[in-house]
PDB file of C-alpha atoms in Angstrom:
ATOM      1  CA  UNK A   1      71.505  -9.706 -30.953  1.00  0.00           C
ATOM      2  CA  UNK A   2      71.389  -8.578 -27.354  1.00  0.00           C
ATOM      3  CA  UNK A   3      74.073  -9.757 -24.965  1.00  0.00           C
ATOM      4  CA  UNK A   4      73.089 -12.347 -22.353  1.00  0.00           C
ATOM      5  CA  UNK A   5      74.385 -12.248 -18.772  1.00  0.00           C
ATOM      6  CA  UNK A   6      73.295 -15.132 -16.538  1.00  0.00           C
ATOM      7  CA  UNK A   7      73.362 -15.196 -12.731  1.00  0.00           C
ATOM      8  CA  UNK A   8      74.313 -18.661 -11.519  1.00  0.00           C
ATOM      9  CA  UNK A   9      74.628 -20.175  -8.069  1.00  0.00           C
ATOM     10  CA  UNK A  10      73.300 -22.826  -5.733  1.00  0.00           C
ATOM     11  CA  UNK A  11      69.672 -22.787  -4.555  1.00  0.00           C
ATOM     12  CA  UNK A  12      69.029 -19.996  -2.036  1.00  0.00           C
ATOM     13  CA  UNK A  13      72.331 -18.302  -2.886  1.00  0.00           C
ATOM     14  CA  UNK A  14      70.490 -15.022  -3.441  1.00  0.00           C
ATOM     15  CA  UNK A  15      70.819 -14.881  -7.214  1.00  0.00           C
ATOM     16  CA  UNK A  16      67.150 -13.962  -7.781  1.00  0.00           C
ATOM     17  CA  UNK A  17      67.302 -11.084  -5.300  1.00  0.00           C
ATOM     18  CA  UNK A  18      70.510  -9.776  -6.843  1.00  0.00           C
ATOM     19  CA  UNK A  19      69.334 -10.275 -10.443  1.00  0.00           C
ATOM     20  CA  UNK A  20      66.050  -8.414  -9.863  1.00  0.00           C
ATOM     21  CA  UNK A  21      67.914  -5.459  -8.374  1.00  0.00           C
ATOM     22  CA  UNK A  22      70.237  -5.380 -11.381  1.00  0.00           C
ATOM     23  CA  UNK A  23      67.185  -5.456 -13.678  1.00  0.00           C
ATOM     24  CA  UNK A  24      65.743  -2.438 -11.828  1.00  0.00           C
ATOM     25  CA  UNK A  25      69.005  -0.492 -12.161  1.00  0.00           C
ATOM     26  CA  UNK A  26      69.308  -1.217 -15.897  1.00  0.00           C
ATOM     27  CA  UNK A  27      65.667  -0.226 -16.420  1.00  0.00           C
ATOM     28  CA  UNK A  28      66.315   3.028 -14.570  1.00  0.00           C
ATOM     29  CA  UNK A  29      69.148   3.689 -17.014  1.00  0.00           C
ATOM     30  CA  UNK A  30      66.641   3.462 -19.872  1.00  0.00           C
ATOM     31  CA  UNK A  31      67.455   0.019 -21.282  1.00  0.00           C
ATOM     32  CA  UNK A  32      64.973  -2.583 -22.504  1.00  0.00           C
ATOM     33  CA  UNK A  33      65.573  -5.661 -20.346  1.00  0.00           C
ATOM     34  CA  UNK A  34      64.318  -9.213 -20.841  1.00  0.00           C
ATOM     35  CA  UNK A  35      64.635 -11.981 -18.259  1.00  0.00           C
ATOM     36  CA  UNK A  36      65.096 -15.720 -18.840  1.00  0.00           C
ATOM     37  CA  UNK A  37      64.987 -18.153 -15.917  1.00  0.00           C
ATOM     38  CA  UNK A  38      65.683 -21.888 -15.900  1.00  0.00           C
ATOM     39  CA  UNK A  39      64.520 -24.350 -13.257  1.00  0.00           C
ATOM     40  CA  UNK A  40      64.835 -28.095 -12.632  1.00  0.00           C
ATOM     41  CA  UNK A  41      61.546 -28.164 -10.703  1.00  0.00           C
ATOM     42  CA  UNK A  42      58.192 -29.214 -12.129  1.00  0.00           C
ATOM     43  CA  UNK A  43      54.710 -27.851 -11.405  1.00  0.00           C
ATOM     44  CA  UNK A  44      55.926 -24.313 -10.855  1.00  0.00           C
ATOM     45  CA  UNK A  45      53.426 -21.471 -10.806  1.00  0.00           C
ATOM     46  CA  UNK A  46      54.154 -18.530 -13.049  1.00  0.00           C
ATOM     47  CA  UNK A  47      53.729 -14.856 -12.177  1.00  0.00           C
ATOM     48  CA  UNK A  48      52.023 -15.320  -8.817  1.00  0.00           C
ATOM     49  CA  UNK A  49      53.095 -13.127  -5.870  1.00  0.00           C
ATOM     50  CA  UNK A  50      56.201 -14.496  -4.187  1.00  0.00           C
ATOM     51  CA  UNK A  51      57.497 -16.466  -7.188  1.00  0.00           C
ATOM     52  CA  UNK A  52      60.812 -15.588  -8.801  1.00  0.00           C
ATOM     53  CA  UNK A  53      59.121 -14.730 -12.113  1.00  0.00           C
ATOM     54  CA  UNK A  54      56.782 -12.326 -10.327  1.00  0.00           C
ATOM     55  CA  UNK A  55      59.758 -10.697  -8.598  1.00  0.00           C
ATOM     56  CA  UNK A  56      61.375 -10.053 -11.995  1.00  0.00           C
ATOM     57  CA  UNK A  57      58.112  -8.574 -13.296  1.00  0.00           C
ATOM     58  CA  UNK A  58      57.890  -6.226 -10.308  1.00  0.00           C
ATOM     59  CA  UNK A  59      61.544  -5.275 -10.885  1.00  0.00           C
ATOM     60  CA  UNK A  60      60.484  -3.922 -14.280  1.00  0.00           C
ATOM     61  CA  UNK A  61      61.533  -6.639 -16.736  1.00  0.00           C
ATOM     62  CA  UNK A  62      59.966  -6.059 -20.148  1.00  0.00           C
ATOM     63  CA  UNK A  63      59.708  -9.811 -20.778  1.00  0.00           C
ATOM     64  CA  UNK A  64      60.075 -12.899 -18.583  1.00  0.00           C
ATOM     65  CA  UNK A  65      60.671 -16.449 -19.839  1.00  0.00           C
ATOM     66  CA  UNK A  66      60.516 -19.440 -17.467  1.00  0.00           C
ATOM     67  CA  UNK A  67      62.120 -22.669 -18.693  1.00  0.00           C
ATOM     68  CA  UNK A  68      61.339 -25.792 -16.630  1.00  0.00           C
ATOM     69  CA  UNK A  69      61.276 -29.537 -17.446  1.00  0.00           C
ATOM     70  CA  UNK A  70      57.490 -29.586 -17.794  1.00  0.00           C
ATOM     71  CA  UNK A  71      56.772 -26.146 -19.239  1.00  0.00           C
ATOM     72  CA  UNK A  72      58.102 -23.058 -20.927  1.00  0.00           C
ATOM     73  CA  UNK A  73      56.127 -19.904 -20.131  1.00  0.00           C
ATOM     74  CA  UNK A  74      56.731 -16.585 -21.826  1.00  0.00           C
ATOM     75  CA  UNK A  75      55.278 -13.323 -20.585  1.00  0.00           C
ATOM     76  CA  UNK A  76      55.909 -10.321 -22.813  1.00  0.00           C
ATOM     77  CA  UNK A  77      54.005  -6.616 -22.812  1.00  0.00           C
ATOM     78  CA  UNK A  78      58.158 -24.725 -28.854  1.00  0.00           C
ATOM     79  CA  UNK A  79      60.913 -25.570 -26.569  1.00  0.00           C
ATOM     80  CA  UNK A  80      64.355 -24.570 -27.869  1.00  0.00           C
ATOM     81  CA  UNK A  81      67.594 -26.017 -26.515  1.00  0.00           C
ATOM     82  CA  UNK A  82      69.922 -23.132 -27.361  1.00  0.00           C
ATOM     83  CA  UNK A  83      69.850 -20.155 -25.007  1.00  0.00           C
ATOM     84  CA  UNK A  84      71.062 -17.862 -27.794  1.00  0.00           C
ATOM     85  CA  UNK A  85      68.323 -19.086 -30.115  1.00  0.00           C
ATOM     86  CA  UNK A  86      65.620 -18.462 -27.515  1.00  0.00           C
ATOM     87  CA  UNK A  87      66.961 -14.982 -26.874  1.00  0.00           C
ATOM     88  CA  UNK A  88      67.162 -14.187 -30.578  1.00  0.00           C
ATOM     89  CA  UNK A  89      63.676 -15.521 -31.324  1.00  0.00           C
ATOM     90  CA  UNK A  90      61.717 -14.170 -28.373  1.00  0.00           C
ATOM     91  CA  UNK A  91      63.541 -10.961 -27.434  1.00  0.00           C
ATOM     92  CA  UNK A  92      64.910  -9.353 -30.616  1.00  0.00           C
ATOM     93  CA  UNK A  93      64.185  -5.844 -29.316  1.00  0.00           C
ATOM     94  CA  UNK A  94      65.920  -6.246 -25.944  1.00  0.00           C
ATOM     95  CA  UNK A  95      69.068  -4.250 -25.200  1.00  0.00           C
ATOM     96  CA  UNK A  96      70.217  -6.790 -22.632  1.00  0.00           C
ATOM     97  CA  UNK A  97      68.983 -10.174 -21.426  1.00  0.00           C
ATOM     98  CA  UNK A  98      69.431 -11.100 -17.777  1.00  0.00           C
ATOM     99  CA  UNK A  99      69.227 -14.848 -17.231  1.00  0.00           C
ATOM    100  CA  UNK A 100      69.061 -17.038 -14.151  1.00  0.00           C
ATOM    101  CA  UNK A 101      70.582 -20.471 -14.238  1.00  0.00           C
ATOM    102  CA  UNK A 102      71.670 -21.985 -17.574  1.00  0.00           C
ATOM    103  CA  UNK A 103      75.025 -22.675 -15.948  1.00  0.00           C
ATOM    104  CA  UNK A 104      75.931 -25.237 -18.611  1.00  0.00           C
ATOM    105  CA  UNK A 105      75.125 -22.913 -21.526  1.00  0.00           C
ATOM    106  CA  UNK A 106      78.194 -22.389 -23.693  1.00  0.00           C
ATOM    107  CA  UNK A 107      79.503 -18.997 -24.777  1.00  0.00           C
ATOM    108  CA  UNK A 108      77.302 -17.158 -22.269  1.00  0.00           C
ATOM    109  CA  UNK A 109      78.676 -14.633 -19.783  1.00  0.00           C
ATOM    110  CA  UNK A 110      77.892 -15.632 -16.199  1.00  0.00           C
ATOM    111  CA  UNK A 111      77.991 -13.934 -12.791  1.00  0.00           C
ATOM    112  CA  UNK A 112      78.290 -16.449  -9.953  1.00  0.00           C
ATOM    113  CA  UNK A 113      76.534 -15.713  -6.658  1.00  0.00           C
ATOM    114  CA  UNK A 114      78.224 -17.422  -3.688  1.00  0.00           C
ATOM    115  CA  UNK A 115      77.072 -17.656  -0.062  1.00  0.00           C
ATOM    116  CA  UNK A 116      78.991 -20.797   0.937  1.00  0.00           C
ATOM    117  CA  UNK A 117      82.714 -21.162   0.241  1.00  0.00           C
ATOM    118  CA  UNK A 118      82.199 -24.906  -0.398  1.00  0.00           C
ATOM    119  CA  UNK A 119      79.525 -24.277  -3.055  1.00  0.00           C
ATOM    120  CA  UNK A 120      81.505 -22.923  -5.983  1.00  0.00           C
ATOM    121  CA  UNK A 121      80.480 -23.472  -9.581  1.00  0.00           C
ATOM    122  CA  UNK A 122      83.007 -21.471 -11.588  1.00  0.00           C
ATOM    123  CA  UNK A 123      85.541 -24.338 -11.692  1.00  0.00           C
ATOM    124  CA  UNK A 124      82.913 -26.582 -13.322  1.00  0.00           C
ATOM    125  CA  UNK A 125      81.496 -24.234 -15.981  1.00  0.00           C
ATOM    126  CA  UNK A 126      82.738 -21.754 -18.556  1.00  0.00           C
ATOM    127  CA  UNK A 127      82.087 -18.066 -19.003  1.00  0.00           C
ATOM    128  CA  UNK A 128      82.144 -16.769 -15.413  1.00  0.00           C
ATOM    129  CA  UNK A 129      83.107 -13.088 -15.696  1.00  0.00           C
ATOM    130  CA  UNK A 130      82.407 -11.893 -12.151  1.00  0.00           C
ATOM    131  CA  UNK A 131      81.578 -13.062  -8.633  1.00  0.00           C
ATOM    132  CA  UNK A 132      79.060 -11.722  -6.118  1.00  0.00           C
ATOM    133  CA  UNK A 133      79.687 -12.738  -2.509  1.00  0.00           C
ATOM    134  CA  UNK A 134      80.063 -11.482   1.049  1.00  0.00           C
ATOM    135  CA  UNK A 135      82.685 -14.111   1.825  1.00  0.00           C
ATOM    136  CA  UNK A 136      86.077 -12.547   2.497  1.00  0.00           C
ATOM    137  CA  UNK A 137      89.164 -13.956   0.873  1.00  0.00           C
ATOM    138  CA  UNK A 138      87.598 -14.887  -2.470  1.00  0.00           C
ATOM    139  CA  UNK A 139      89.755 -13.545  -5.279  1.00  0.00           C
ATOM    140  CA  UNK A 140      88.972 -12.700  -8.895  1.00  0.00           C
ATOM    141  CA  UNK A 141      89.236  -9.913 -11.453  1.00  0.00           C
ATOM    142  CA  UNK A 142      85.721  -8.691 -10.663  1.00  0.00           C
ATOM    143  CA  UNK A 143      84.349  -9.477  -7.212  1.00  0.00           C
ATOM    144  CA  UNK A 144      81.293  -7.629  -5.875  1.00  0.00           C
ATOM    145  CA  UNK A 145      79.442  -7.745  -2.566  1.00  0.00           C
ATOM    146  CA  UNK A 146      75.860  -8.981  -2.577  1.00  0.00           C
ATOM    147  CA  UNK A 147      74.602  -5.469  -1.832  1.00  0.00           C
ATOM    148  CA  UNK A 148      76.476  -3.948  -4.797  1.00  0.00           C
ATOM    149  CA  UNK A 149      73.719  -4.493  -7.359  1.00  0.00           C
ATOM    150  CA  UNK A 150      74.137  -0.974  -8.730  1.00  0.00           C
ATOM    151  CA  UNK A 151      77.858  -1.548  -9.252  1.00  0.00           C
ATOM    152  CA  UNK A 152      77.103  -4.840 -11.009  1.00  0.00           C
ATOM    153  CA  UNK A 153      74.575  -3.081 -13.263  1.00  0.00           C
ATOM    154  CA  UNK A 154      77.231  -0.502 -14.163  1.00  0.00           C
ATOM    155  CA  UNK A 155      79.724  -3.314 -14.841  1.00  0.00           C
ATOM    156  CA  UNK A 156      77.233  -4.956 -17.211  1.00  0.00           C
ATOM    157  CA  UNK A 157      76.462  -1.631 -18.863  1.00  0.00           C
ATOM    158  CA  UNK A 158      80.113  -0.837 -19.487  1.00  0.00           C
ATOM    159  CA  UNK A 159      80.949  -4.308 -20.774  1.00  0.00           C
ATOM    160  CA  UNK A 160      77.874  -5.100 -22.856  1.00  0.00           C
ATOM    161  CA  UNK A 161      75.947  -1.895 -23.531  1.00  0.00           C
ATOM    162  CA  UNK A 162      78.631   0.641 -24.436  1.00  0.00           C
ATOM    163  CA  UNK A 163      78.825   1.924 -28.000  1.00  0.00           C
ATOM    164  CA  UNK A 164      81.662  -0.450 -28.914  1.00  0.00           C
ATOM    165  CA  UNK A 165      79.727  -3.448 -27.599  1.00  0.00           C
ATOM    166  CA  UNK A 166      76.405  -2.401 -29.132  1.00  0.00           C
ATOM    167  CA  UNK A 167      77.974  -1.871 -32.538  1.00  0.00           C
ATOM    168  CA  UNK A 168      80.067  -5.018 -32.406  1.00  0.00           C
ATOM    169  CA  UNK A 169      77.534  -7.370 -33.983  1.00  0.00           C
ATOM    170  CA  UNK A 170      75.095  -6.321 -36.711  1.00  0.00           C
ATOM    171  CA  UNK A 171      74.345  -9.688 -38.322  1.00  0.00           C
ATOM    172  CA  UNK A 172      73.452 -12.954 -36.576  1.00  0.00           C
ATOM    173  CA  UNK A 173      73.403 -16.369 -38.242  1.00  0.00           C
ATOM    174  CA  UNK A 174      71.808 -19.483 -36.735  1.00  0.00           C
ATOM    175  CA  UNK A 175      72.123 -22.902 -38.398  1.00  0.00           C
ATOM    176  CA  UNK A 176      70.043 -25.750 -36.954  1.00  0.00           C
ATOM    177  CA  UNK A 177      69.392 -23.637 -33.888  1.00  0.00           C
ATOM    178  CA  UNK A 178      73.063 -22.946 -33.167  1.00  0.00           C
ATOM    179  CA  UNK A 179      74.624 -19.525 -33.478  1.00  0.00           C
ATOM    180  CA  UNK A 180      77.476 -19.331 -35.970  1.00  0.00           C
ATOM    181  CA  UNK A 181      80.217 -16.820 -35.063  1.00  0.00           C
ATOM    182  CA  UNK A 182      81.178 -14.499 -37.914  1.00  0.00           C
ATOM    183  CA  UNK A 183      83.957 -11.978 -38.348  1.00  0.00           C
ATOM    184  CA  UNK A 184      83.028  -8.368 -39.041  1.00  0.00           C
ATOM    185  CA  UNK A 185      83.708  -8.508 -42.785  1.00  0.00           C
ATOM    186  CA  UNK A 186      81.560 -11.648 -43.137  1.00  0.00           C
ATOM    187  CA  UNK A 187      78.739  -9.941 -41.241  1.00  0.00           C
ATOM    188  CA  UNK A 188      78.950  -6.948 -43.561  1.00  0.00           C
ATOM    189  CA  UNK A 189      79.129  -9.126 -46.669  1.00  0.00           C
ATOM    190  CA  UNK A 190      76.138 -11.280 -45.701  1.00  0.00           C
ATOM    191  CA  UNK A 191      74.085  -8.260 -44.625  1.00  0.00           C
ATOM    192  CA  UNK A 192      74.907  -6.392 -47.816  1.00  0.00           C
ATOM    193  CA  UNK A 193      73.917  -9.313 -50.038  1.00  0.00           C
ATOM    194  CA  UNK A 194      70.566  -9.884 -48.305  1.00  0.00           C
ATOM    195  CA  UNK A 195      69.877  -6.145 -48.142  1.00  0.00           C
ATOM    196  CA  UNK A 196      70.478  -5.865 -51.874  1.00  0.00           C
ATOM    197  CA  UNK A 197      67.985  -8.610 -52.713  1.00  0.00           C
ATOM    198  CA  UNK A 198      65.331  -7.264 -50.331  1.00  0.00           C
ATOM    199  CA  UNK A 199      65.820  -3.714 -51.520  1.00  0.00           C
ATOM    200  CA  UNK A 200      65.206  -4.848 -55.109  1.00  0.00           C
ATOM    201  CA  UNK A 201      61.759  -6.084 -54.057  1.00  0.00           C
ATOM    202  CA  UNK A 202      60.793  -2.492 -53.178  1.00  0.00           C
ATOM    203  CA  UNK A 203      58.643  -3.570 -50.240  1.00  0.00           C
ATOM    204  CA  UNK A 204      59.577  -0.486 -48.251  1.00  0.00           C
ATOM    205  CA  UNK A 205      61.462   2.750 -48.729  1.00  0.00           C
ATOM    206  CA  UNK A 206      63.622   2.351 -45.651  1.00  0.00           C
ATOM    207  CA  UNK A 207      65.060  -0.884 -44.221  1.00  0.00           C
ATOM    208  CA  UNK A 208      66.188  -0.946 -40.583  1.00  0.00           C
ATOM    209  CA  UNK A 209      66.184  -4.668 -39.937  1.00  0.00           C
ATOM    210  CA  UNK A 210      65.711  -7.889 -41.907  1.00  0.00           C
ATOM    211  CA  UNK A 211      64.732 -11.294 -40.503  1.00  0.00           C
ATOM    212  CA  UNK A 212      65.243 -14.282 -42.801  1.00  0.00           C
ATOM    213  CA  UNK A 213      64.452 -17.939 -42.062  1.00  0.00           C
ATOM    214  CA  UNK A 214      65.322 -20.661 -44.553  1.00  0.00           C
ATOM    215  CA  UNK A 215      64.135 -24.271 -44.147  1.00  0.00           C
ATOM    216  CA  UNK A 216      65.427 -27.024 -46.389  1.00  0.00           C
ATOM    217  CA  UNK A 217      62.917 -29.812 -46.944  1.00  0.00           C
ATOM    218  CA  UNK A 218      64.158 -33.348 -47.626  1.00  0.00           C
TER     219      UNK A 218
END
């Protein structure tokens, strides 16, 4: 499954502007990029000029998903609580998924965008791997300026799109909508077992990918 990197920050922090630039850079590098955006507002318009979703489309995103309290709108050339499940279900072909918001999502890498020193989120959430800010004096392992979108795209590429990262996970397991972490040997064992059964059905000569959903009825 593709890695997810979410840009978080207060309203008007500049996260949409920065995220769309990063999307453009990753697209220019040849990657398939999907975008997922969360919002607490209702009655939002989707894909009209000036909206955040339209900005992501213009930036070159292959797919855009808006998640708001009153709607979930997917644009790609059942409401699901888990960010990983949504990504796995709607964007299986994406190389990378750039998200906006979802600050409370667990086990998701996040880049915090900060314009006001008093509006920090990283002490309240998990998974913050980098900061983007023009405020001097802020310290961290990876701190970028707001105009360093290309450097941030390269950081994401190195961390999540290199050969080691891309080959790290070959099998994904979701139980009741939640992703179950598996060690490499368990991934190989599960994949080999399912592949063996499917291969015995002789439905195709060459198998690149298998999707399996099992529902237990009471």
